[in-house]
Coordinates of C-alpha atoms in Angstrom, one line a residue:
M277 CA -2.0 -32.9 -60.8
A278 CA -2.3 -31.3 -60.8
P279 CA -1.2 -32.6 -61.9
C280 CA -3.7 -37.1 -63.3
L281 CA -4.9 -40.6 -64.0
S282 CA -4.2 -40.1 -67.6
I283 CA -4.2 -43.7 -68.8
F284 CA -6.9 -44.9 -66.4
F285 CA -9.5 -45.0 -69.2
L286 CA -7.6 -47.6 -71.2
F287 CA -8.2 -50.2 -68.5
I288 CA -11.7 -49.0 -67.9
V289 CA -12.6 -49.3 -71.6
T290 CA -11.4 -52.9 -71.7
F291 CA -13.1 -53.8 -68.4
C292 CA -16.2 -52.0 -69.6
V293 CA -16.6 -54.5 -72.5
T294 CA -16.6 -57.4 -70.0
L295 CA -19.1 -55.7 -67.7
T296 CA -21.5 -54.3 -70.2
A297 CA -21.6 -57.2 -72.6
A298 CA -23.6 -59.0 -69.9
A299 CA -25.3 -56.1 -68.2
A300 CA -26.5 -54.1 -71.2
G301 CA -24.8 -50.9 -70.1
H302 CA -22.7 -48.9 -72.4
C303 CA -19.2 -47.4 -72.1
S304 CA -18.7 -44.0 -73.7
L305 CA -15.6 -42.0 -74.2
Q306 CA -17.1 -39.1 -72.4
T307 CA -17.5 -41.1 -69.2
F308 CA -14.2 -42.8 -69.2
F309 CA -11.8 -40.4 -70.8
P310 CA -8.6 -39.5 -68.9
R311 CA -9.2 -37.7 -65.7
P312 CA -7.2 -35.4 -63.4
A313 CA -6.2 -36.6 -60.0
Y314 CA -8.9 -34.8 -58.2
Q315 CA -12.6 -35.1 -59.0
S316 CA -15.0 -36.6 -61.5
L317 CA -15.6 -34.4 -64.5
I318 CA -19.2 -34.7 -65.5
K319 CA -20.4 -31.1 -65.0
H320 CA -19.1 -27.9 -63.4
A321 CA -20.8 -27.2 -60.2
K322 CA -21.1 -23.6 -58.9
T323 CA -19.6 -23.7 -55.4
P324 CA -18.9 -20.8 -53.1
K325 CA -15.4 -19.5 -53.3
P326 CA -13.3 -19.8 -50.2
K327 CA -12.7 -16.6 -48.2
L328 CA -8.9 -16.0 -48.7
P329 CA -6.6 -13.1 -47.6
F330 CA -5.9 -12.2 -51.2
K331 CA -7.0 -9.5 -53.7
T332 CA -8.2 -10.8 -57.1
R333 CA -6.6 -9.2 -60.2
Y334 CA -6.7 -9.9 -63.9
F335 CA -3.7 -9.5 -66.2
P336 CA -3.9 -8.8 -70.0
Q337 CA -2.1 -11.9 -71.2
T338 CA -1.0 -12.8 -74.8
L339 CA -2.7 -15.7 -76.4
D340 CA 0.3 -17.2 -78.1
H341 CA 3.9 -16.4 -77.0
F342 CA 5.6 -18.5 -79.7
S343 CA 4.3 -17.3 -83.0
F344 CA 3.5 -14.1 -84.8
H345 CA 0.3 -14.9 -86.6
P346 CA -2.3 -12.1 -86.4
K347 CA -4.4 -14.0 -83.8
S348 CA -1.3 -14.6 -81.7
S349 CA -1.6 -11.1 -80.2
K350 CA -5.1 -11.7 -79.0
I351 CA -5.4 -10.7 -75.3
F352 CA -7.2 -12.7 -72.6
Y353 CA -7.5 -11.8 -68.9
Q354 CA -5.5 -14.1 -66.7
K355 CA -6.6 -14.3 -63.1
Y356 CA -4.2 -14.0 -60.2
L357 CA -4.4 -13.6 -56.4
I358 CA -2.1 -11.3 -54.6
N359 CA -1.2 -10.6 -50.9
T360 CA 1.1 -7.7 -50.0
Q361 CA 0.4 -7.6 -46.3
Y362 CA 4.0 -8.3 -45.2
W363 CA 5.8 -7.1 -48.3
H364 CA 8.0 -4.1 -48.8
K365 CA 9.9 -3.0 -51.9
G366 CA 12.9 -5.2 -52.6
A367 CA 11.6 -8.1 -50.5
P368 CA 10.9 -11.6 -52.0
I369 CA 8.0 -12.5 -54.2
F370 CA 6.7 -16.0 -53.7
V371 CA 4.7 -17.3 -56.7
Y372 CA 2.5 -20.3 -56.9
T373 CA 2.5 -21.8 -60.4
G374 CA -1.2 -22.6 -60.9
N375 CA -2.2 -26.0 -62.1
E376 CA -5.3 -27.7 -63.5
G377 CA -8.1 -26.0 -61.7
D378 CA -9.4 -22.7 -60.4
I379 CA -6.7 -20.8 -58.5
E380 CA -8.7 -20.2 -55.3
W381 CA -8.8 -24.0 -54.7
F382 CA -5.0 -24.2 -54.7
A383 CA -4.6 -21.0 -52.6
A384 CA -7.0 -22.5 -50.0
N385 CA -4.9 -25.6 -49.8
T386 CA -1.4 -24.0 -49.8
G387 CA -1.4 -22.4 -46.4
F388 CA 2.3 -23.1 -46.0
M389 CA 3.0 -20.0 -48.2
L390 CA 0.8 -17.9 -46.0
D391 CA 2.5 -19.3 -42.9
I392 CA 6.0 -18.4 -44.0
A393 CA 5.2 -15.0 -45.6
P394 CA 5.8 -13.0 -42.4
K395 CA 9.2 -14.4 -41.9
F396 CA 10.4 -13.5 -45.4
R397 CA 8.3 -10.3 -45.7
A398 CA 7.1 -11.9 -48.9
L399 CA 4.6 -10.9 -51.4
L400 CA 2.4 -13.8 -52.3
L401 CA 1.2 -14.4 -55.9
F402 CA -1.0 -17.2 -57.1
I403 CA -1.3 -17.3 -60.9
E404 CA -4.2 -19.2 -62.5
H405 CA -3.2 -21.6 -65.3
R406 CA -4.7 -20.6 -68.7
F407 CA -7.9 -22.5 -69.7
Y408 CA -8.8 -23.1 -66.0
G409 CA -11.0 -21.3 -63.6
E410 CA -11.8 -17.9 -65.0
S411 CA -8.7 -17.6 -67.2
M412 CA -10.4 -18.6 -70.4
P413 CA -8.9 -17.2 -73.6
F414 CA -12.1 -17.7 -75.6
G415 CA -14.6 -17.3 -72.8
K416 CA -17.3 -20.0 -72.9
D417 CA -16.0 -21.2 -76.2
S418 CA -12.5 -22.0 -74.9
Y419 CA -13.2 -25.8 -74.9
Q420 CA -15.1 -25.7 -78.2
S421 CA -12.5 -27.4 -80.4
A422 CA -8.9 -28.1 -81.0
K423 CA -8.6 -24.7 -82.7
T424 CA -9.2 -23.0 -79.4
M425 CA -7.7 -25.6 -77.1
G426 CA -4.5 -25.8 -79.1
Y427 CA -3.3 -22.9 -77.0
L428 CA -3.4 -25.0 -73.9
N429 CA -0.1 -26.5 -73.0
S430 CA 2.6 -26.3 -70.4
Q431 CA 5.0 -24.2 -72.4
Q432 CA 2.4 -21.4 -73.0
A433 CA 1.6 -21.6 -69.2
L434 CA 5.2 -21.2 -68.2
A435 CA 5.5 -18.2 -70.6
D436 CA 2.4 -16.7 -69.0
F437 CA 3.9 -16.9 -65.6
A438 CA 7.2 -15.3 -66.8
V439 CA 5.4 -12.4 -68.6
L440 CA 3.1 -11.7 -65.6
I441 CA 5.9 -11.8 -63.0
R442 CA 8.1 -9.4 -65.0
S443 CA 5.2 -7.0 -65.5
L444 CA 4.2 -7.1 -61.9
K445 CA 7.8 -6.4 -60.7
Q446 CA 8.0 -3.4 -63.1
N447 CA 4.7 -2.0 -61.9
L448 CA 5.8 -2.4 -58.3
S449 CA 9.1 -0.6 -59.2
S450 CA 10.8 -3.6 -57.5
E451 CA 12.6 -5.4 -60.3
A452 CA 15.4 -6.5 -57.9
S453 CA 12.9 -8.5 -55.8
P454 CA 13.9 -12.2 -55.9
V455 CA 11.3 -14.7 -57.0
V456 CA 10.8 -18.2 -55.6
V457 CA 8.2 -20.4 -57.3
F458 CA 6.1 -23.0 -55.6
G459 CA 3.9 -25.7 -57.1
G460 CA 2.3 -29.0 -56.2
S461 CA 1.6 -32.0 -58.4
Y462 CA 1.3 -30.7 -62.0
G463 CA 2.0 -27.3 -60.5
G464 CA 5.1 -28.8 -59.0
M465 CA 6.3 -29.9 -62.4
L466 CA 5.6 -26.4 -63.7
A467 CA 7.6 -24.9 -60.8
A468 CA 10.6 -27.1 -61.5
W469 CA 10.4 -26.6 -65.2
F470 CA 10.1 -22.8 -64.7
R471 CA 13.3 -22.7 -62.7
L472 CA 15.0 -24.6 -65.6
K473 CA 13.5 -22.6 -68.4
Y474 CA 13.5 -19.1 -66.7
P475 CA 16.4 -19.1 -64.3
H476 CA 16.7 -15.3 -64.8
I477 CA 13.2 -14.8 -63.4
A478 CA 13.1 -17.3 -60.5
I479 CA 16.0 -17.9 -58.1
G480 CA 14.6 -21.2 -56.8
A481 CA 11.7 -23.6 -56.9
L482 CA 9.9 -25.8 -54.4
A483 CA 8.3 -28.6 -56.3
S484 CA 6.0 -30.8 -54.1
S485 CA 4.7 -34.1 -55.3
A486 CA 5.9 -33.4 -58.8
P487 CA 6.0 -36.5 -61.0
I488 CA 8.4 -35.2 -63.6
L489 CA 9.7 -38.8 -64.2
Q490 CA 6.3 -40.2 -65.0
F491 CA 6.8 -39.9 -68.8
D492 CA 8.1 -42.2 -71.5
K493 CA 9.9 -45.2 -69.9
I494 CA 11.8 -43.4 -67.2
I495 CA 10.1 -45.4 -64.4
P496 CA 8.1 -48.7 -64.5
W497 CA 4.6 -48.0 -65.8
S498 CA 3.1 -50.1 -62.9
S499 CA 4.7 -47.9 -60.2
F500 CA 1.6 -45.7 -59.6
Y501 CA -0.9 -48.5 -58.9
D502 CA 1.7 -50.7 -57.2
A503 CA 2.2 -47.8 -54.7
V504 CA -1.6 -47.3 -54.2
S505 CA -1.9 -51.1 -53.5
L506 CA 1.1 -51.0 -51.1
D507 CA -0.5 -48.2 -49.0
F508 CA -3.5 -50.5 -48.3
K509 CA -1.4 -53.7 -48.0
D510 CA 0.9 -52.1 -45.4
V511 CA -2.2 -51.4 -43.3
S512 CA -3.9 -54.8 -43.6
Q513 CA -3.2 -57.8 -45.8
N514 CA -6.9 -58.7 -45.5
C515 CA -8.0 -55.2 -46.6
Y516 CA -5.7 -55.5 -49.7
E517 CA -7.1 -59.0 -50.5
V518 CA -10.7 -57.8 -50.1
I519 CA -10.3 -54.9 -52.5
K520 CA -8.3 -57.1 -55.0
G521 CA -11.1 -59.7 -55.0
S522 CA -14.0 -57.2 -55.3
W523 CA -13.5 -56.7 -59.0
A524 CA -14.2 -60.3 -59.8
E525 CA -17.4 -60.1 -57.8
L526 CA -18.4 -57.1 -59.7
V527 CA -17.9 -59.0 -63.0
A528 CA -20.0 -61.9 -61.6
I529 CA -22.8 -59.6 -60.7
S530 CA -22.7 -58.0 -64.2
N531 CA -23.5 -61.4 -65.6
Q532 CA -26.8 -61.5 -63.8
K533 CA -30.1 -60.6 -65.5
H534 CA -30.9 -57.5 -63.4
A535 CA -27.3 -56.3 -62.7
L536 CA -27.9 -52.6 -63.0
A537 CA -30.9 -52.7 -60.7
E538 CA -29.0 -54.8 -58.2
L539 CA -26.0 -52.5 -58.2
S540 CA -28.1 -49.4 -58.1
K541 CA -29.7 -50.7 -54.9
A542 CA -26.4 -52.0 -53.3
F543 CA -24.5 -48.8 -54.0
R544 CA -27.4 -46.5 -53.0
T545 CA -27.3 -44.5 -56.2
C546 CA -29.3 -41.4 -56.5
K547 CA -30.3 -42.4 -60.0
S548 CA -30.5 -45.8 -61.7
L549 CA -27.2 -46.9 -63.2
H550 CA -26.7 -47.0 -67.0
S551 CA -23.4 -48.9 -66.9
T552 CA -21.9 -51.4 -64.4
A553 CA -18.5 -50.0 -65.4
S554 CA -19.4 -46.8 -63.6
V555 CA -19.4 -48.7 -60.3
L556 CA -15.8 -49.8 -61.0
E557 CA -14.8 -46.2 -61.7
W558 CA -16.5 -45.0 -58.5
L559 CA -14.7 -47.6 -56.3
W560 CA -11.4 -47.2 -58.1
T561 CA -11.5 -43.4 -57.7
A562 CA -12.1 -43.7 -53.9
F563 CA -9.2 -46.0 -53.3
V564 CA -6.7 -44.1 -55.5
Y565 CA -7.6 -40.6 -54.2
T566 CA -7.6 -41.8 -50.6
A567 CA -4.1 -43.2 -51.0
M568 CA -3.0 -39.8 -52.4
V569 CA -4.4 -37.8 -49.6
N570 CA -3.6 -40.1 -46.7
Y571 CA -2.8 -37.1 -44.5
P572 CA -2.0 -37.5 -40.8
T573 CA -4.7 -34.9 -39.9
E574 CA -8.3 -34.3 -41.0
A575 CA -8.4 -32.4 -44.3
N576 CA -10.8 -31.3 -47.0
F577 CA -8.7 -31.1 -50.2
L578 CA -10.6 -33.5 -52.5
K579 CA -13.3 -34.3 -50.0
P580 CA -13.7 -34.2 -46.2
L581 CA -11.6 -37.1 -44.8
P582 CA -10.4 -38.2 -41.4
A583 CA -6.7 -38.4 -40.4
Y584 CA -5.0 -41.4 -42.1
P585 CA -8.1 -42.3 -44.2
V586 CA -6.5 -45.4 -45.7
Q587 CA -6.3 -46.9 -42.2
Q588 CA -9.9 -45.9 -41.6
M589 CA -11.0 -47.6 -44.8
C590 CA -9.2 -50.8 -43.9
K591 CA -10.8 -50.7 -40.4
I592 CA -14.2 -50.7 -42.1
I593 CA -13.2 -53.7 -44.3
D594 CA -11.6 -55.7 -41.5
K595 CA -14.5 -55.1 -39.1
S596 CA -17.2 -56.0 -41.6
P597 CA -19.6 -58.8 -40.7
S598 CA -18.2 -62.3 -41.6
G599 CA -21.0 -62.9 -44.1
A600 CA -20.4 -59.7 -46.1
T601 CA -19.2 -60.1 -49.6
R602 CA -15.9 -58.5 -50.8
L603 CA -17.8 -56.1 -53.0
T604 CA -20.1 -55.1 -50.1
R605 CA -17.0 -54.4 -48.0
A606 CA -15.3 -52.5 -50.7
F607 CA -18.5 -50.3 -51.1
A608 CA -18.5 -49.6 -47.3
A609 CA -14.9 -48.6 -47.4
A610 CA -15.3 -46.4 -50.5
S611 CA -18.3 -44.7 -48.8
L612 CA -15.8 -43.1 -46.3
Y613 CA -14.3 -41.2 -49.2
Y614 CA -17.7 -40.0 -50.5
N615 CA -19.5 -39.5 -47.3
Y616 CA -17.2 -39.1 -44.3
S617 CA -19.2 -35.9 -43.4
Q618 CA -22.4 -38.1 -43.3
T619 CA -24.3 -35.6 -45.4
E620 CA -25.1 -37.9 -48.4
N621 CA -28.4 -39.9 -48.5
C622 CA -27.4 -41.4 -51.8
F623 CA -24.5 -41.4 -54.2
E624 CA -24.1 -39.8 -57.6
V625 CA -22.1 -42.7 -59.0
E626 CA -22.5 -41.5 -62.6
H627 CA -23.2 -37.8 -62.2
E628 CA -20.6 -36.4 -59.8
V629 CA -19.9 -32.8 -60.2
D630 CA -16.6 -31.0 -61.0
P631 CA -16.5 -28.1 -58.5
H632 CA -13.0 -26.9 -59.5
G633 CA -13.2 -26.5 -63.3
L634 CA -10.7 -29.3 -64.3
H635 CA -12.0 -30.1 -67.8
G636 CA -9.0 -28.9 -69.6
W637 CA -6.8 -31.7 -68.3
H638 CA -8.6 -34.1 -70.7
W639 CA -7.0 -32.1 -73.5
Q640 CA -3.6 -32.0 -71.9
T641 CA -3.5 -35.8 -71.4
C642 CA -4.4 -36.2 -75.1
T643 CA -1.6 -33.9 -76.3
E644 CA 1.5 -33.6 -74.2
M645 CA 0.9 -35.0 -70.7
V646 CA 1.1 -38.7 -71.7
M647 CA 1.9 -40.7 -68.6
P648 CA 1.6 -44.5 -69.3
M649 CA 0.3 -46.5 -66.4
T650 CA -0.4 -50.2 -66.0
C651 CA -1.5 -52.6 -63.3
S652 CA 0.8 -55.4 -62.4
N653 CA -0.1 -58.7 -60.7
E654 CA 1.1 -57.1 -57.5
S655 CA -1.6 -54.5 -57.7
M656 CA -4.9 -54.7 -55.9
F657 CA -6.5 -53.6 -59.2
P658 CA -7.0 -56.0 -62.1
P659 CA -3.9 -56.5 -64.3
S660 CA -3.8 -54.3 -67.4
G661 CA -1.4 -53.0 -70.0
F662 CA -1.0 -49.8 -72.0
D663 CA -1.9 -49.7 -75.6
Y664 CA -0.8 -46.5 -77.2
K665 CA -2.7 -47.1 -80.4
K666 CA -6.0 -47.4 -78.5
F667 CA -5.1 -44.4 -76.4
A668 CA -4.3 -42.3 -79.5
E669 CA -7.5 -43.4 -81.3
Q670 CA -9.6 -42.3 -78.3
C671 CA -7.9 -38.9 -78.4
R672 CA -8.4 -38.6 -82.1
M673 CA -12.1 -39.4 -81.7
K674 CA -12.5 -36.9 -78.9
Y675 CA -10.5 -34.0 -80.2
G676 CA -9.3 -34.8 -83.6
V677 CA -5.6 -34.7 -82.4
L678 CA -3.0 -37.3 -81.7
P679 CA -0.9 -37.4 -78.5
R680 CA 2.8 -36.6 -78.6
P681 CA 4.1 -39.1 -76.1
H682 CA 7.7 -38.0 -76.2
W683 CA 7.2 -34.2 -76.2
I684 CA 7.6 -33.6 -72.5
T685 CA 10.9 -35.5 -72.3
T686 CA 12.1 -33.7 -75.4
E687 CA 11.2 -30.3 -74.0
F688 CA 12.2 -30.7 -70.4
G689 CA 14.5 -33.8 -70.3
G690 CA 13.9 -37.6 -70.4
E691 CA 15.8 -40.5 -69.0
R692 CA 18.8 -38.3 -68.4
I693 CA 16.8 -35.6 -66.6
E694 CA 18.9 -36.0 -63.5
K695 CA 22.1 -35.2 -65.4
V696 CA 20.3 -32.3 -67.1
L697 CA 19.3 -31.0 -63.6
K698 CA 22.8 -31.4 -62.2
R699 CA 24.4 -29.6 -65.1
F700 CA 22.0 -26.8 -65.8
G701 CA 19.8 -26.5 -62.7
S702 CA 20.2 -25.3 -59.2
N703 CA 18.1 -24.2 -56.2
I704 CA 15.3 -26.8 -56.6
I705 CA 13.7 -28.7 -53.8
F706 CA 11.7 -31.8 -54.8
S707 CA 9.6 -32.9 -51.8
N708 CA 7.7 -36.2 -51.9
G709 CA 5.8 -38.4 -49.4
M710 CA 6.0 -42.1 -50.0
Q711 CA 2.3 -42.6 -49.1
D712 CA 1.5 -40.6 -52.3
P713 CA 1.6 -42.8 -55.4
W714 CA 2.7 -39.8 -57.5
S715 CA 6.0 -39.9 -55.5
R716 CA 7.1 -42.9 -57.6
G717 CA 7.4 -40.5 -60.5
G718 CA 9.3 -37.8 -58.5
V719 CA 12.9 -37.1 -57.7
L720 CA 13.7 -39.1 -54.6
R721 CA 17.4 -38.5 -54.1
N722 CA 19.7 -35.5 -54.0
I723 CA 21.1 -34.6 -57.4
S724 CA 23.6 -32.0 -56.3
A725 CA 24.2 -29.7 -53.3
T726 CA 21.6 -27.3 -54.6
I727 CA 19.0 -29.8 -56.1
I728 CA 17.8 -31.7 -53.2
A729 CA 15.1 -34.3 -52.4
L730 CA 13.2 -34.2 -49.2
V731 CA 11.4 -37.6 -48.8
T732 CA 9.1 -38.5 -46.0
E733 CA 7.9 -42.1 -45.5
K734 CA 4.5 -41.1 -44.2
G735 CA 3.9 -38.0 -46.4
A736 CA 1.0 -37.8 -48.8
H737 CA 0.2 -35.6 -51.8
H738 CA 1.9 -32.2 -51.3
I739 CA 1.2 -32.3 -47.6
D740 CA 4.0 -29.9 -46.9
F741 CA 2.0 -27.2 -48.7
R742 CA -0.9 -27.5 -46.3
A743 CA -1.3 -25.0 -43.5
T744 CA 0.4 -25.7 -40.2
T745 CA -1.9 -27.3 -37.5
K746 CA -1.3 -28.2 -33.9
D747 CA -1.6 -31.9 -34.7
D748 CA 1.2 -31.9 -37.3
P749 CA 3.7 -34.8 -36.7
D750 CA 7.3 -34.1 -36.0
W751 CA 8.5 -35.4 -39.4
L752 CA 6.3 -32.9 -41.2
I753 CA 7.4 -30.0 -39.0
Q754 CA 11.0 -31.0 -39.7
Q755 CA 10.4 -31.2 -43.5
R756 CA 8.9 -27.7 -43.6
R757 CA 11.8 -26.4 -41.5
Q758 CA 14.3 -27.8 -44.0
E759 CA 12.4 -26.1 -46.9
V760 CA 12.4 -22.8 -45.1
E761 CA 16.1 -23.1 -44.4
N762 CA 16.9 -23.8 -48.0
I763 CA 14.7 -20.9 -49.2
Q764 CA 16.5 -18.6 -46.7
R765 CA 19.9 -19.7 -48.1
W766 CA 18.8 -19.0 -51.7
L767 CA 17.7 -15.5 -50.6
D768 CA 20.8 -14.8 -48.6
E769 CA 23.0 -15.7 -51.5
Y770 CA 20.9 -13.6 -53.9
Y771 CA 21.1 -10.5 -51.7
V772 CA 24.9 -10.9 -51.3
D773 CA 25.3 -11.2 -55.1
L774 CA 23.1 -8.2 -55.5
R775 CA 25.2 -6.0 -53.2
H776 CA 28.4 -7.0 -55.1
A777 CA 26.9 -6.6 -58.5

């Protein structure tokens, strides 16, 4: 989440005014609109699809599950990936509830399901979320306007999953097969919500890094950025102070006559900058996303990164020459995120591509996925607040719609969500790693005997879903073992009930 720096642009817009007033840049909605938690969204790059042990299929899906207008019955083809290598009739079906991007990307980064499929003899199913990847209800016109994008929301997506799963089980003549849903980030929220909304279809859910409490006023709005800051501060107080002080230096440079030219040179941009605010976004993105994916092993989820990349960033800052400015040190550290592979001769600060097709998240943050975020004085980012009126106006300008800030908590549960889960839910695992800032919006304690929280101090963004490696630390091995044991218990109970039915 996917999954989701949904209020990031509010601070950027404010900060942009300060920067561009002096530097003659300009700050547009298109550049600084809410972004997903993964990549910059300037243009969609055509990248090779990963080779995966799945067959690709397309399901004729209904456009609108909740009304009976003539256009509601329009069919679009929803993409899904399937692996039946270990499956036999009556065995479990493990479903990944796709989130805000093309489904191959999530399948490539959810090796855990492939790892455990042989043990459970499970069929694996990865369903692409509507309006992402190839699952476009209106083809190339899917993002054309609110008239088409109005069919993009979490409730329609959950109904898509339910309809597709039921149809697949019927076609396989295996309607007794138990279903367990898996999801990470926004997909983790969907997995948990699916178990609550469709308990007759899924017997359990594993929701990893699912910030289902990030809405309304359930948690402090500063939690996310306070957590990012703490990740760096725990590694090095100096590293934290350097990053914290770099923003003031950026403002100071913006007051100079040739600010854009100076920054273009200092940040080795491929093209001359049009706005000094884009430099802030470039730096901000690197620090936030690196904190999210502070994995204990090398990984290539967002970008190629070394093991524990936050520590590596801080090493760069702490070992910088004594005469280096804070901004120069921050740039050097951020370069690790953008160029760990050492393949970039320059940086696309204003024109980075979107290789995973995430554009639809802009719409979702402007309608239902409103997650207020602020920066406190404890943050390494400049202090900022949340102004709903400004946020709503930006959404109105962009799409002609207004956000519904209380809809998610109305639909799925608000401040009393834990009581809702305890009373109406069962068989849900919420896994969170405290290195991941999204964990602050997750369920961090057991709610009942069947709704449990697995929390790891060193875990990062849905790390438990990554494929097993020989370098996995013991705590991660233990976490996955607990997840497998719980899934096994759910299945054992299901088959016992089935025999006695």
